[in-house]
Amino acid sequence: MAHNYNRRSALKLGAGGLAAATLASPSILRAQSGYPNRPINIVVPFDTGGYNDRLARAFAPFLQEALGQPLTIINRGGAGALLGHTFFLQQPDDGYTILCTSAAPYIPLNILTQNAQFSLDDYYMVNLPSQDYTLMATSAGSSVQSIDDVLAALKADPGSLSIGIQPASADLVNLSILLDANEIPLDSVRLVTYDGGGPTRNAVAGGVVDIGLVGGEGFLPLAEQIRPLLTFDNRQRDNWEGKIITDVLGADASFVNGSQRGWGLHASMQQSNPEAFQTLVAAIETASKNPAAIEALTNQQLATDWYGPEESNAMLRRTSQVMEQYIELLQGT
Amino acid sequence: MIEIDSVNGAFALLTSNPEAWLYLLPGLLIGLVFGAMPGISITMAMAFALPATLYMDFLPAIVFLTAIYTGAGFGGSVPAVLMNIPGTSSAVATTFDGYPMARAGRHNEALGVALASSVIGCLGSYILLLFLIAPVSRVVLKLGPLEMFAVAVWGMLLLGSLAGSFIARGLLAGVFGVLLGTVGMNTAGFVRGTMDIPWLLDGVPHIPAMMGLLAASQLIGLINTTYLIEDESARKISFGKIIGGVKLALSYPTIIARGSAIGTIIGSIPGVGSSISNLLSYSETKRNAPDGDTFGQGNPKGVIAAEAANSSSEGGAMATMLALGIPGGGATAILLAAFAMHNIVGGPSFIANNKDIVYAVIFSNFAQAILLLFVGLGFVYVAGYVVRVPLRFLIPSVLVVSTFGAYAIEGSSSGPITLWIFAVLGWAMVRYGYPPAAAVVGLLLGSLLEGNLLRTNQISGGDFIGYAMERPVAVGVFALMLVSIALSAWSKRKRARAVKLRSEAS
């Protein structure tokens, strides 16, 4: 490369740079000391109307109060949240963009099956209040009465029941664990794949499929039209009748949580903008513990429990590890 | 079916809450304006208004949002008629005859026809909803993949009538559309044809692709023309002619009734809705009309069929949402979110416990439909001035607005990129005699066809015939389809013979 700089232009450049630096630096300093001094964006990597969107919109007024700046919600749906997650990471880690997402299963899914250009370490989960779980259910009028009926029928003939499920989902991993323990081969059961939780639940409630496995919280509005059979958690959830997985597979039964939803930040913020990072974590904690917020969110069937960053990140990592073990199930049926 | 107590309760609610009525007019206007902008969907208009409803009482909030829903449902047909732009997938069939009418100088009539059919379709669907809300919702949940597949095949029959002079080219374009519709991740988790572009995982973005194929390709083709309507004397904006269109629509009550019935039923199926019902209604009307051959060249009956069906889908979708708490599409998902904001959870218990609110919502929709007639008349009168804009200004402005719309609807440059690729593709298809509309129909139905055929295979374990025997509704739909085809073939032959006899006699 030819060097055509003479002394004059070098001086000019230097002077210009110096002037720019002096002009710019006070404003940078001001910006840092006064965080937050402009509106903050919340990225929701799903379309309007879903759980995360509702959570973000319901929680925003309280978070706004704690931060003292207005919040704008940006919906970036598509490709199983891959587009929204990528968009979030592309934004500067200055604390003016936060994430409200179904961290599990979507971040691990993006990484394990969609060749995403990020890793789990790029995210820092402040709180994941919503811990969804897989519920196995049948329609209210079905002849299947209990999980024992299901297992007996499948053991006699694995193809005897059609099973509604989403491909590459935590529900599929849970089904596989249950079938393995009962020595029923997964590839001989009759899986019927749906494109989302809603259609799967409709098929269960309408008796289109014999049984279905799908996130349990979404079943609440349809409660009268279904019969719950098995909850994949170590405790009873949402007052569903039927057994829980530890009744069937013993106290050390392994299972995957369904969606773990809540609030995330750029992990890099801890080093690059520690002050803004602290402010945000504290604000999310304050808002989560605000009694008015808890009442408003509970009324809308949205979760507000405070687990904190340590536990939230650990939960996400645990789910991610189980998902990694079942990677071939998640890569398509 | 109708409970008098609840009806009285509903009237009490509506009369004691005058504030609710205040939101009717602004809601309709917001809906009309947003709906008429290409690329701004009904869902976006409602999402935009959702935060404002937080500060309203429950009933005014719901009245406001449903007014936007009603307004936007009709708004979409204005650009469909005037510029061949289906701003939403529910206005695709409106372009088939509405745009040829506009180009022939019958834009006033076309808009009047569209408005009247929309208003009556909307009214009709809410009347049906009033009586059928409970039974319809029970049936809807029982619809399985075979039934949905039958509905999709029914829509595909439209390809035959879109083909124009070369049947083979029409079918080829349709198959091309279906193939495009299968791009992305299918229901079993397999990824096809994405060329490693992440946004194609969700498939080809429908609305930008449609705008490109139908509208942008047309506009590029018009570059050497000076005005949308070539005959200067026909470029008039006439209120009388709009009213004439309204009257014309009223003279085809059977088409409106058929469109409303198809719209309400299809609209109540979650995930199908108005984007399919307008196609079905159009193809049924064309097949049964004695002058079916002139469809696609500016026959007002085509506009009536499409508009009656897409507006009545609103009532169907509301039925499913109110009765089951299931959103059939984006708009009803937003309504459910608004319900949730006011601590009301949709679903069977909601209807059982709040019959008065349900009836109040239905009655306020009657009022909306009637008000839409008057607001809409003014709106289409103003919108009609588009035909007076010289094309050298109109084409670039519409392309720019479409590009913005495509960006808005996808939230990324994938929208504009899709729009422009499909604009060029659409232009080439027109140039070589392939109907782009057939490709659009294929694209809209592709994933519905594939997903449900696949699920039928999964549920039946490959035994299609045995499974079909257990699904009388699906067999019924297929049988109806065959009867309808046979009848139309028979009447066509009869007509051909009559024409022949007449020519021999003379």
Tab-separated table of C-alpha atoms in Angstrom, chain B residues 32-405:
chain	number	residue	atom	x	y	z
B	32	LEU	CA	-59.961	2.096	7.082
B	33	VAL	CA	-56.828	4.188	6.714
B	34	PHE	CA	-54.450	1.511	7.991
B	35	GLY	CA	-56.224	-1.216	6.055
B	36	ALA	CA	-55.960	0.771	2.836
B	37	MET	CA	-52.202	1.180	3.163
B	38	PRO	CA	-50.474	-1.710	1.435
B	39	GLY	CA	-48.533	-3.809	3.890
B	40	ILE	CA	-50.237	-2.535	7.027
B	41	SER	CA	-52.202	-5.529	8.196
B	42	ILE	CA	-55.303	-5.616	10.372
B	43	THR	CA	-53.126	-7.086	13.105
B	44	MET	CA	-50.681	-4.191	12.968
B	45	ALA	CA	-53.460	-1.606	13.115
B	46	MET	CA	-54.881	-3.307	16.180
B	47	ALA	CA	-51.502	-3.823	17.850
B	48	PHE	CA	-50.876	-0.119	17.352
B	49	ALA	CA	-54.121	0.770	19.124
B	50	LEU	CA	-53.800	-1.837	21.868
B	51	PRO	CA	-51.803	0.259	24.381
B	52	ALA	CA	-54.407	3.053	24.190
B	53	THR	CA	-57.115	0.636	25.307
B	54	LEU	CA	-55.307	0.042	28.604
B	55	TYR	CA	-56.733	3.306	29.837
B	56	MET	CA	-60.306	2.600	28.739
B	57	ASP	CA	-63.003	0.541	30.407
B	58	PHE	CA	-63.489	-2.962	29.128
B	59	LEU	CA	-66.455	-2.381	26.809
B	60	PRO	CA	-65.145	0.790	25.134
B	61	ALA	CA	-61.782	-0.947	24.656
B	62	ILE	CA	-63.356	-3.909	22.917
B	63	VAL	CA	-65.675	-1.701	20.841
B	64	PHE	CA	-62.685	0.392	19.740
B	65	LEU	CA	-60.601	-2.632	18.746
B	66	THR	CA	-63.417	-4.432	16.939
B	67	ALA	CA	-64.233	-1.193	15.081
B	68	ILE	CA	-60.637	-1.133	13.841
B	69	TYR	CA	-61.029	-4.796	12.888
B	70	THR	CA	-64.171	-4.044	10.864
B	71	GLY	CA	-62.730	-0.922	9.244
B	72	ALA	CA	-59.439	-2.557	8.282
B	73	GLY	CA	-61.298	-5.559	6.888
B	74	PHE	CA	-62.882	-3.304	4.280
B	75	GLY	CA	-59.949	-0.886	3.934
B	76	GLY	CA	-57.876	-3.625	2.316
B	77	SER	CA	-60.202	-3.826	-0.663
B	78	VAL	CA	-59.625	-0.198	-1.693
B	79	PRO	CA	-56.033	-0.676	-2.946
B	80	ALA	CA	-57.069	-4.112	-4.247
B	81	VAL	CA	-59.631	-2.513	-6.534
B	82	LEU	CA	-57.754	0.648	-7.485
B	83	MET	CA	-54.210	-0.669	-7.827
B	84	ASN	CA	-54.379	-4.476	-7.839
B	85	ILE	CA	-52.576	-4.502	-4.475
B	86	PRO	CA	-53.919	-7.049	-2.023
B	87	GLY	CA	-52.739	-5.304	1.146
B	88	THR	CA	-53.781	-8.403	3.076
B	89	SER	CA	-54.185	-11.978	1.926
B	90	SER	CA	-57.931	-11.662	2.440
B	91	ALA	CA	-58.258	-9.246	-0.479
B	92	VAL	CA	-56.607	-11.451	-3.116
B	93	ALA	CA	-59.848	-12.477	-4.816
B	94	THR	CA	-61.051	-8.863	-4.792
B	95	THR	CA	-58.228	-7.954	-7.168
B	96	PHE	CA	-59.331	-10.559	-9.731
B	97	ASP	CA	-62.361	-8.570	-10.862
B	98	GLY	CA	-62.113	-5.313	-8.936
B	99	TYR	CA	-58.960	-4.117	-10.685
B	100	PRO	CA	-60.189	-4.933	-14.221
B	101	MET	CA	-63.349	-2.997	-13.362
B	102	ALA	CA	-61.286	-0.007	-12.245
B	103	ARG	CA	-59.181	-0.078	-15.384
B	104	ALA	CA	-62.334	-0.120	-17.482
B	105	GLY	CA	-63.461	3.091	-15.773
B	106	ARG	CA	-65.925	1.371	-13.447
B	107	HIS	CA	-63.904	2.177	-10.298
B	108	ASN	CA	-66.823	3.985	-8.614
B	109	GLU	CA	-69.101	1.034	-9.134
B	110	ALA	CA	-66.458	-1.480	-8.062
B	111	LEU	CA	-65.838	0.342	-4.777
B	112	GLY	CA	-69.559	0.678	-4.132
B	113	VAL	CA	-70.088	-3.020	-4.812
B	114	ALA	CA	-67.197	-3.921	-2.508
B	115	LEU	CA	-68.489	-1.683	0.274
B	116	ALA	CA	-72.053	-2.968	0.156
B	117	SER	CA	-70.978	-6.627	0.073
B	118	SER	CA	-68.586	-6.042	2.957
B	119	VAL	CA	-71.232	-4.369	5.091
B	120	ILE	CA	-73.838	-7.050	4.414
B	121	GLY	CA	-71.299	-9.853	4.805
B	122	CYS	CA	-70.200	-8.458	8.151
B	123	LEU	CA	-73.798	-8.032	9.339
B	124	GLY	CA	-74.711	-11.507	8.132
B	125	SER	CA	-71.806	-13.134	9.923
B	126	TYR	CA	-72.676	-11.484	13.228
B	127	ILE	CA	-76.315	-12.538	12.856
B	128	LEU	CA	-75.130	-16.108	12.295
B	129	LEU	CA	-72.791	-15.711	15.247
B	130	LEU	CA	-75.673	-14.593	17.439
B	131	PHE	CA	-77.472	-17.883	16.855
B	132	LEU	CA	-74.653	-20.302	16.280
B	133	ILE	CA	-71.857	-19.271	18.595
B	134	ALA	CA	-72.031	-22.344	20.806
B	135	PRO	CA	-72.648	-25.127	18.245
B	136	VAL	CA	-70.161	-23.709	15.708
B	137	SER	CA	-67.385	-23.616	18.242
B	138	ARG	CA	-67.945	-27.239	19.238
B	139	VAL	CA	-67.691	-28.398	15.624
B	140	VAL	CA	-64.628	-26.310	14.869
B	141	LEU	CA	-62.444	-28.083	17.405
B	142	LYS	CA	-63.327	-31.466	15.959
B	143	LEU	CA	-62.035	-30.574	12.494
B	144	GLY	CA	-59.034	-32.762	11.788
B	145	PRO	CA	-56.297	-32.602	9.170
B	146	LEU	CA	-58.304	-34.478	6.546
B	147	GLU	CA	-61.086	-31.901	6.740
B	148	MET	CA	-58.570	-29.087	6.461
B	149	PHE	CA	-56.932	-30.835	3.533
B	150	ALA	CA	-60.345	-31.038	1.856
B	151	VAL	CA	-60.791	-27.280	2.358
B	152	ALA	CA	-57.363	-26.639	0.837
B	153	VAL	CA	-58.138	-28.837	-2.185
B	154	TRP	CA	-61.404	-26.956	-2.562
B	155	GLY	CA	-59.384	-23.751	-2.760
B	156	MET	CA	-57.095	-25.319	-5.348
B	157	LEU	CA	-60.077	-25.811	-7.671
B	158	LEU	CA	-59.801	-22.087	-8.234
B	159	LEU	CA	-56.669	-22.721	-10.294
B	160	GLY	CA	-58.785	-24.112	-13.105
B	161	SER	CA	-60.697	-20.873	-13.363
B	162	LEU	CA	-57.676	-18.587	-13.074
B	163	ALA	CA	-55.848	-20.285	-15.886
B	164	GLY	CA	-57.272	-18.130	-18.659
B	165	SER	CA	-56.704	-19.363	-22.173
B	166	PHE	CA	-53.909	-21.832	-21.428
B	167	ILE	CA	-55.029	-24.353	-18.792
B	168	ALA	CA	-51.598	-25.977	-18.693
B	169	ARG	CA	-49.814	-22.700	-17.959
B	170	GLY	CA	-52.307	-21.879	-15.206
B	171	LEU	CA	-51.758	-25.235	-13.548
B	172	LEU	CA	-48.005	-24.918	-13.899
B	173	ALA	CA	-48.106	-21.488	-12.245
B	174	GLY	CA	-50.268	-22.960	-9.471
B	175	VAL	CA	-47.858	-25.837	-8.895
B	176	PHE	CA	-45.004	-23.340	-8.800
B	177	GLY	CA	-46.910	-21.425	-6.129
B	178	VAL	CA	-47.512	-24.584	-4.073
B	179	LEU	CA	-43.805	-25.401	-4.262
B	180	LEU	CA	-42.986	-21.880	-3.049
B	181	GLY	CA	-45.501	-22.415	-0.255
B	182	THR	CA	-43.547	-25.439	0.979
B	183	VAL	CA	-40.266	-23.519	1.378
B	184	GLY	CA	-39.102	-23.421	4.993
B	185	MET	CA	-39.508	-25.755	7.912
B	186	ASN	CA	-42.451	-28.101	7.486
B	187	THR	CA	-44.654	-29.369	10.263
B	188	ALA	CA	-42.463	-32.409	10.920
B	189	GLY	CA	-39.363	-30.256	11.348
B	190	PHE	CA	-37.727	-30.787	7.950
B	191	VAL	CA	-36.169	-27.749	6.309
B	192	ARG	CA	-36.505	-27.424	2.552
B	193	GLY	CA	-35.384	-24.881	-0.009
B	194	THR	CA	-34.204	-22.151	2.352
B	195	MET	CA	-30.827	-21.750	0.647
B	196	ASP	CA	-29.433	-21.177	4.176
B	197	ILE	CA	-31.247	-17.845	4.449
B	198	PRO	CA	-32.549	-17.765	8.027
B	199	TRP	CA	-35.732	-15.792	7.367
B	200	LEU	CA	-36.857	-18.367	4.808
B	201	LEU	CA	-37.210	-20.884	7.679
B	202	ASP	CA	-40.700	-19.458	8.181
B	203	GLY	CA	-41.421	-19.741	4.482
B	204	VAL	CA	-41.613	-17.131	1.755
B	205	PRO	CA	-43.184	-14.013	3.339
B	206	HIS	CA	-46.710	-14.197	1.905
B	207	ILE	CA	-47.819	-10.599	1.757
B	208	PRO	CA	-44.697	-9.078	0.177
B	209	ALA	CA	-44.644	-11.946	-2.336
B	210	MET	CA	-48.301	-11.352	-3.173
B	211	MET	CA	-47.826	-7.623	-3.519
B	212	GLY	CA	-44.891	-8.275	-5.823
B	213	LEU	CA	-46.591	-10.893	-7.981
B	214	LEU	CA	-49.913	-9.101	-8.392
B	215	ALA	CA	-49.302	-5.398	-7.982
B	216	ALA	CA	-45.716	-4.418	-8.647
B	217	SER	CA	-45.598	-6.611	-11.761
B	218	GLN	CA	-48.755	-4.892	-13.051
B	219	LEU	CA	-47.400	-1.439	-12.350
B	220	ILE	CA	-44.153	-2.192	-14.148
B	221	GLY	CA	-46.251	-3.357	-17.079
B	222	LEU	CA	-48.130	-0.038	-17.070
B	223	ILE	CA	-45.044	2.110	-17.463
B	224	ASN	CA	-45.891	3.217	-20.974
B	225	THR	CA	-49.443	4.232	-20.062
B	226	THR	CA	-50.294	7.718	-18.848
B	227	TYR	CA	-53.327	7.043	-16.659
B	228	LEU	CA	-54.810	4.024	-14.902
B	229	ILE	CA	-57.954	4.548	-16.973
B	230	GLU	CA	-57.087	5.394	-20.541
B	231	ASP	CA	-60.414	6.916	-21.505
B	232	GLU	CA	-60.399	10.454	-20.101
B	233	SER	CA	-64.173	10.762	-19.885
B	234	ALA	CA	-64.322	7.661	-17.677
B	235	ARG	CA	-61.954	9.135	-15.072
B	236	LYS	CA	-64.826	10.742	-13.168
B	237	ILE	CA	-65.430	10.464	-9.463
B	238	SER	CA	-69.144	10.031	-9.144
B	239	PHE	CA	-71.045	9.581	-5.950
B	240	GLY	CA	-74.050	8.460	-7.969
B	241	LYS	CA	-72.071	5.633	-9.495
B	242	ILE	CA	-70.818	4.497	-6.090
B	243	ILE	CA	-74.440	4.327	-4.942
B	244	GLY	CA	-75.183	2.508	-8.186
B	245	GLY	CA	-72.550	-0.056	-7.190
B	246	VAL	CA	-74.184	-0.442	-3.793
B	247	LYS	CA	-77.513	-1.099	-5.499
B	248	LEU	CA	-75.888	-3.522	-7.928
B	249	ALA	CA	-74.528	-5.546	-5.035
B	250	LEU	CA	-77.979	-5.670	-3.467
B	251	SER	CA	-79.356	-7.271	-6.627
B	252	TYR	CA	-77.281	-10.420	-6.041
B	253	PRO	CA	-78.517	-11.623	-2.643
B	254	THR	CA	-77.632	-15.276	-3.305
B	255	ILE	CA	-73.990	-14.474	-4.012
B	256	ILE	CA	-73.781	-12.415	-0.821
B	257	ALA	CA	-75.520	-15.109	1.200
B	258	ARG	CA	-73.223	-17.830	-0.142
B	259	GLY	CA	-70.177	-15.642	0.464
B	260	SER	CA	-71.274	-14.867	4.029
B	261	ALA	CA	-71.942	-18.508	4.824
B	262	ILE	CA	-68.562	-19.619	3.425
B	263	GLY	CA	-66.835	-16.714	5.151
B	264	THR	CA	-68.374	-17.359	8.556
B	265	ILE	CA	-67.701	-21.090	8.495
B	266	ILE	CA	-64.168	-20.915	7.100
B	267	GLY	CA	-63.428	-17.867	9.234
B	268	SER	CA	-64.276	-19.788	12.377
B	269	ILE	CA	-61.583	-22.408	11.694
B	270	PRO	CA	-58.481	-21.318	13.619
B	271	GLY	CA	-55.527	-20.592	11.387
B	272	VAL	CA	-57.449	-20.601	8.089
B	273	GLY	CA	-59.757	-17.608	8.136
B	274	SER	CA	-60.378	-14.871	5.643
B	275	SER	CA	-57.312	-15.525	3.491
B	276	ILE	CA	-58.896	-18.757	2.236
B	277	SER	CA	-62.597	-17.900	2.443
B	278	ASN	CA	-62.455	-15.158	-0.199
B	279	LEU	CA	-60.824	-17.582	-2.652
B	280	LEU	CA	-63.405	-20.308	-1.976
B	281	SER	CA	-66.330	-17.936	-2.330
B	282	TYR	CA	-64.925	-16.501	-5.558
B	283	SER	CA	-64.392	-19.882	-7.127
B	284	GLU	CA	-67.826	-21.177	-6.084
B	285	THR	CA	-69.528	-18.080	-7.469
B	286	LYS	CA	-67.618	-18.262	-10.705
B	287	ARG	CA	-68.449	-21.917	-11.163
B	288	ASN	CA	-72.142	-21.363	-10.543
B	289	ALA	CA	-72.601	-18.140	-12.496
B	290	PRO	CA	-74.073	-18.374	-15.993
B	291	ASP	CA	-71.565	-15.752	-17.115
B	292	GLY	CA	-68.647	-17.442	-15.387
B	293	ASP	CA	-66.422	-16.941	-18.434
B	294	THR	CA	-66.336	-13.184	-17.912
B	295	PHE	CA	-64.952	-13.493	-14.364
B	296	GLY	CA	-61.510	-12.004	-14.188
B	297	GLN	CA	-62.382	-9.406	-16.822
B	298	GLY	CA	-64.270	-7.080	-14.515
B	299	ASN	CA	-67.418	-8.902	-13.470
B	300	PRO	CA	-68.908	-7.230	-10.363
B	301	LYS	CA	-70.157	-10.618	-9.125
B	302	GLY	CA	-66.548	-11.628	-8.478
B	303	VAL	CA	-66.016	-8.586	-6.256
B	304	ILE	CA	-69.260	-9.295	-4.394
B	305	ALA	CA	-68.296	-12.910	-3.752
B	306	ALA	CA	-64.819	-12.042	-2.495
B	307	GLU	CA	-65.842	-9.128	-0.286
B	308	ALA	CA	-68.872	-10.816	1.267
B	309	ALA	CA	-66.650	-13.731	2.272
B	310	ASN	CA	-63.668	-11.840	3.649
B	311	SER	CA	-65.791	-9.490	5.759
B	312	SER	CA	-67.927	-12.268	7.156
B	313	SER	CA	-64.838	-14.176	8.265
B	314	GLU	CA	-64.559	-11.575	11.021
B	315	GLY	CA	-67.748	-12.873	12.655
B	316	GLY	CA	-66.569	-16.463	12.339
B	317	ALA	CA	-63.199	-15.703	13.889
B	318	MET	CA	-64.919	-13.830	16.729
B	319	ALA	CA	-67.133	-16.869	17.367
B	320	THR	CA	-64.120	-19.125	17.856
B	321	MET	CA	-62.369	-16.555	19.984
B	322	LEU	CA	-65.337	-15.874	22.253
B	323	ALA	CA	-66.467	-19.474	22.581
B	324	LEU	CA	-63.129	-21.226	22.906
B	325	GLY	CA	-60.625	-18.547	23.782
B	326	ILE	CA	-58.664	-19.596	20.686
B	327	PRO	CA	-57.360	-16.866	18.419
B	328	GLY	CA	-57.961	-17.811	14.786
B	329	GLY	CA	-55.474	-15.210	13.575
B	330	GLY	CA	-53.447	-12.152	14.533
B	331	ALA	CA	-56.432	-9.844	14.982
B	332	THR	CA	-58.268	-12.104	17.402
B	333	ALA	CA	-55.006	-12.778	19.261
B	334	ILE	CA	-54.795	-9.039	19.930
B	335	LEU	CA	-58.414	-8.979	21.063
B	336	LEU	CA	-57.634	-11.808	23.470
B	337	ALA	CA	-54.646	-9.830	24.738
B	338	ALA	CA	-56.986	-6.872	25.289
B	339	PHE	CA	-59.344	-9.164	27.188
B	340	ALA	CA	-56.427	-10.278	29.307
B	341	MET	CA	-55.401	-6.706	30.012
B	342	HIS	CA	-58.817	-6.235	31.576
B	343	ASN	CA	-58.438	-9.469	33.501
B	344	ILE	CA	-60.956	-11.357	31.408
B	345	VAL	CA	-59.936	-14.760	30.111
B	346	GLY	CA	-61.717	-15.934	26.950
B	347	GLY	CA	-63.043	-19.425	26.649
B	348	PRO	CA	-66.129	-21.482	27.439
B	349	SER	CA	-66.475	-20.121	30.945
B	350	PHE	CA	-66.294	-16.563	29.633
B	351	ILE	CA	-69.385	-17.053	27.455
B	352	ALA	CA	-71.254	-18.887	30.178
B	353	ASN	CA	-70.604	-16.179	32.763
B	354	ASN	CA	-70.675	-13.064	30.623
B	355	LYS	CA	-73.443	-13.570	28.079
B	356	ASP	CA	-74.404	-9.904	28.358
B	357	ILE	CA	-70.904	-8.783	27.348
B	358	VAL	CA	-70.873	-11.219	24.433
B	359	TYR	CA	-74.201	-9.893	23.177
B	360	ALA	CA	-73.059	-6.322	23.728
B	361	VAL	CA	-70.004	-7.000	21.552
B	362	ILE	CA	-72.216	-8.539	18.867
B	363	PHE	CA	-74.713	-5.648	18.940
B	364	SER	CA	-71.978	-3.062	18.784
B	365	ASN	CA	-70.693	-4.871	15.701
B	366	PHE	CA	-74.091	-4.472	14.062
B	367	ALA	CA	-73.772	-0.759	14.694
B	368	GLN	CA	-70.226	-0.805	13.292
B	369	ALA	CA	-71.333	-2.501	10.086
B	370	ILE	CA	-74.089	0.042	9.522
B	371	LEU	CA	-71.820	2.968	10.342
B	372	LEU	CA	-69.185	1.489	8.016
B	373	LEU	CA	-71.627	1.915	5.142
B	374	PHE	CA	-71.699	5.686	5.626
B	375	VAL	CA	-68.070	6.227	6.618
B	376	GLY	CA	-67.016	3.901	3.820
B	377	LEU	CA	-68.988	5.858	1.209
B	378	GLY	CA	-67.054	8.990	2.074
B	379	PHE	CA	-63.777	7.092	2.209
B	380	VAL	CA	-64.083	5.418	-1.193
B	381	TYR	CA	-65.198	8.698	-2.731
B	382	VAL	CA	-61.933	10.298	-1.664
B	383	ALA	CA	-59.873	7.212	-2.477
B	384	GLY	CA	-61.331	7.162	-5.970
B	385	TYR	CA	-59.251	10.232	-6.848
B	386	VAL	CA	-56.321	7.887	-7.308
B	387	VAL	CA	-57.478	7.267	-10.874
B	388	ARG	CA	-56.876	10.934	-11.697
B	389	VAL	CA	-53.230	10.787	-10.662
B	390	PRO	CA	-50.933	10.463	-13.693
B	391	LEU	CA	-49.162	7.119	-13.637
B	392	ARG	CA	-45.740	8.759	-13.743
B	393	PHE	CA	-46.456	9.949	-10.203
B	394	LEU	CA	-48.646	7.062	-9.102
B	395	ILE	CA	-46.343	4.153	-10.034
B	396	PRO	CA	-43.280	5.358	-8.130
B	397	SER	CA	-45.318	6.424	-5.092
B	398	VAL	CA	-47.139	3.112	-4.908
B	399	LEU	CA	-43.903	1.162	-5.323
B	400	VAL	CA	-42.295	3.198	-2.547
B	401	VAL	CA	-45.283	2.757	-0.232
B	402	SER	CA	-45.376	-0.976	-1.014
B	403	THR	CA	-41.686	-1.247	-0.220
B	404	PHE	CA	-42.207	0.501	3.108
B	405	GLY	CA	-45.228	-1.708	3.763
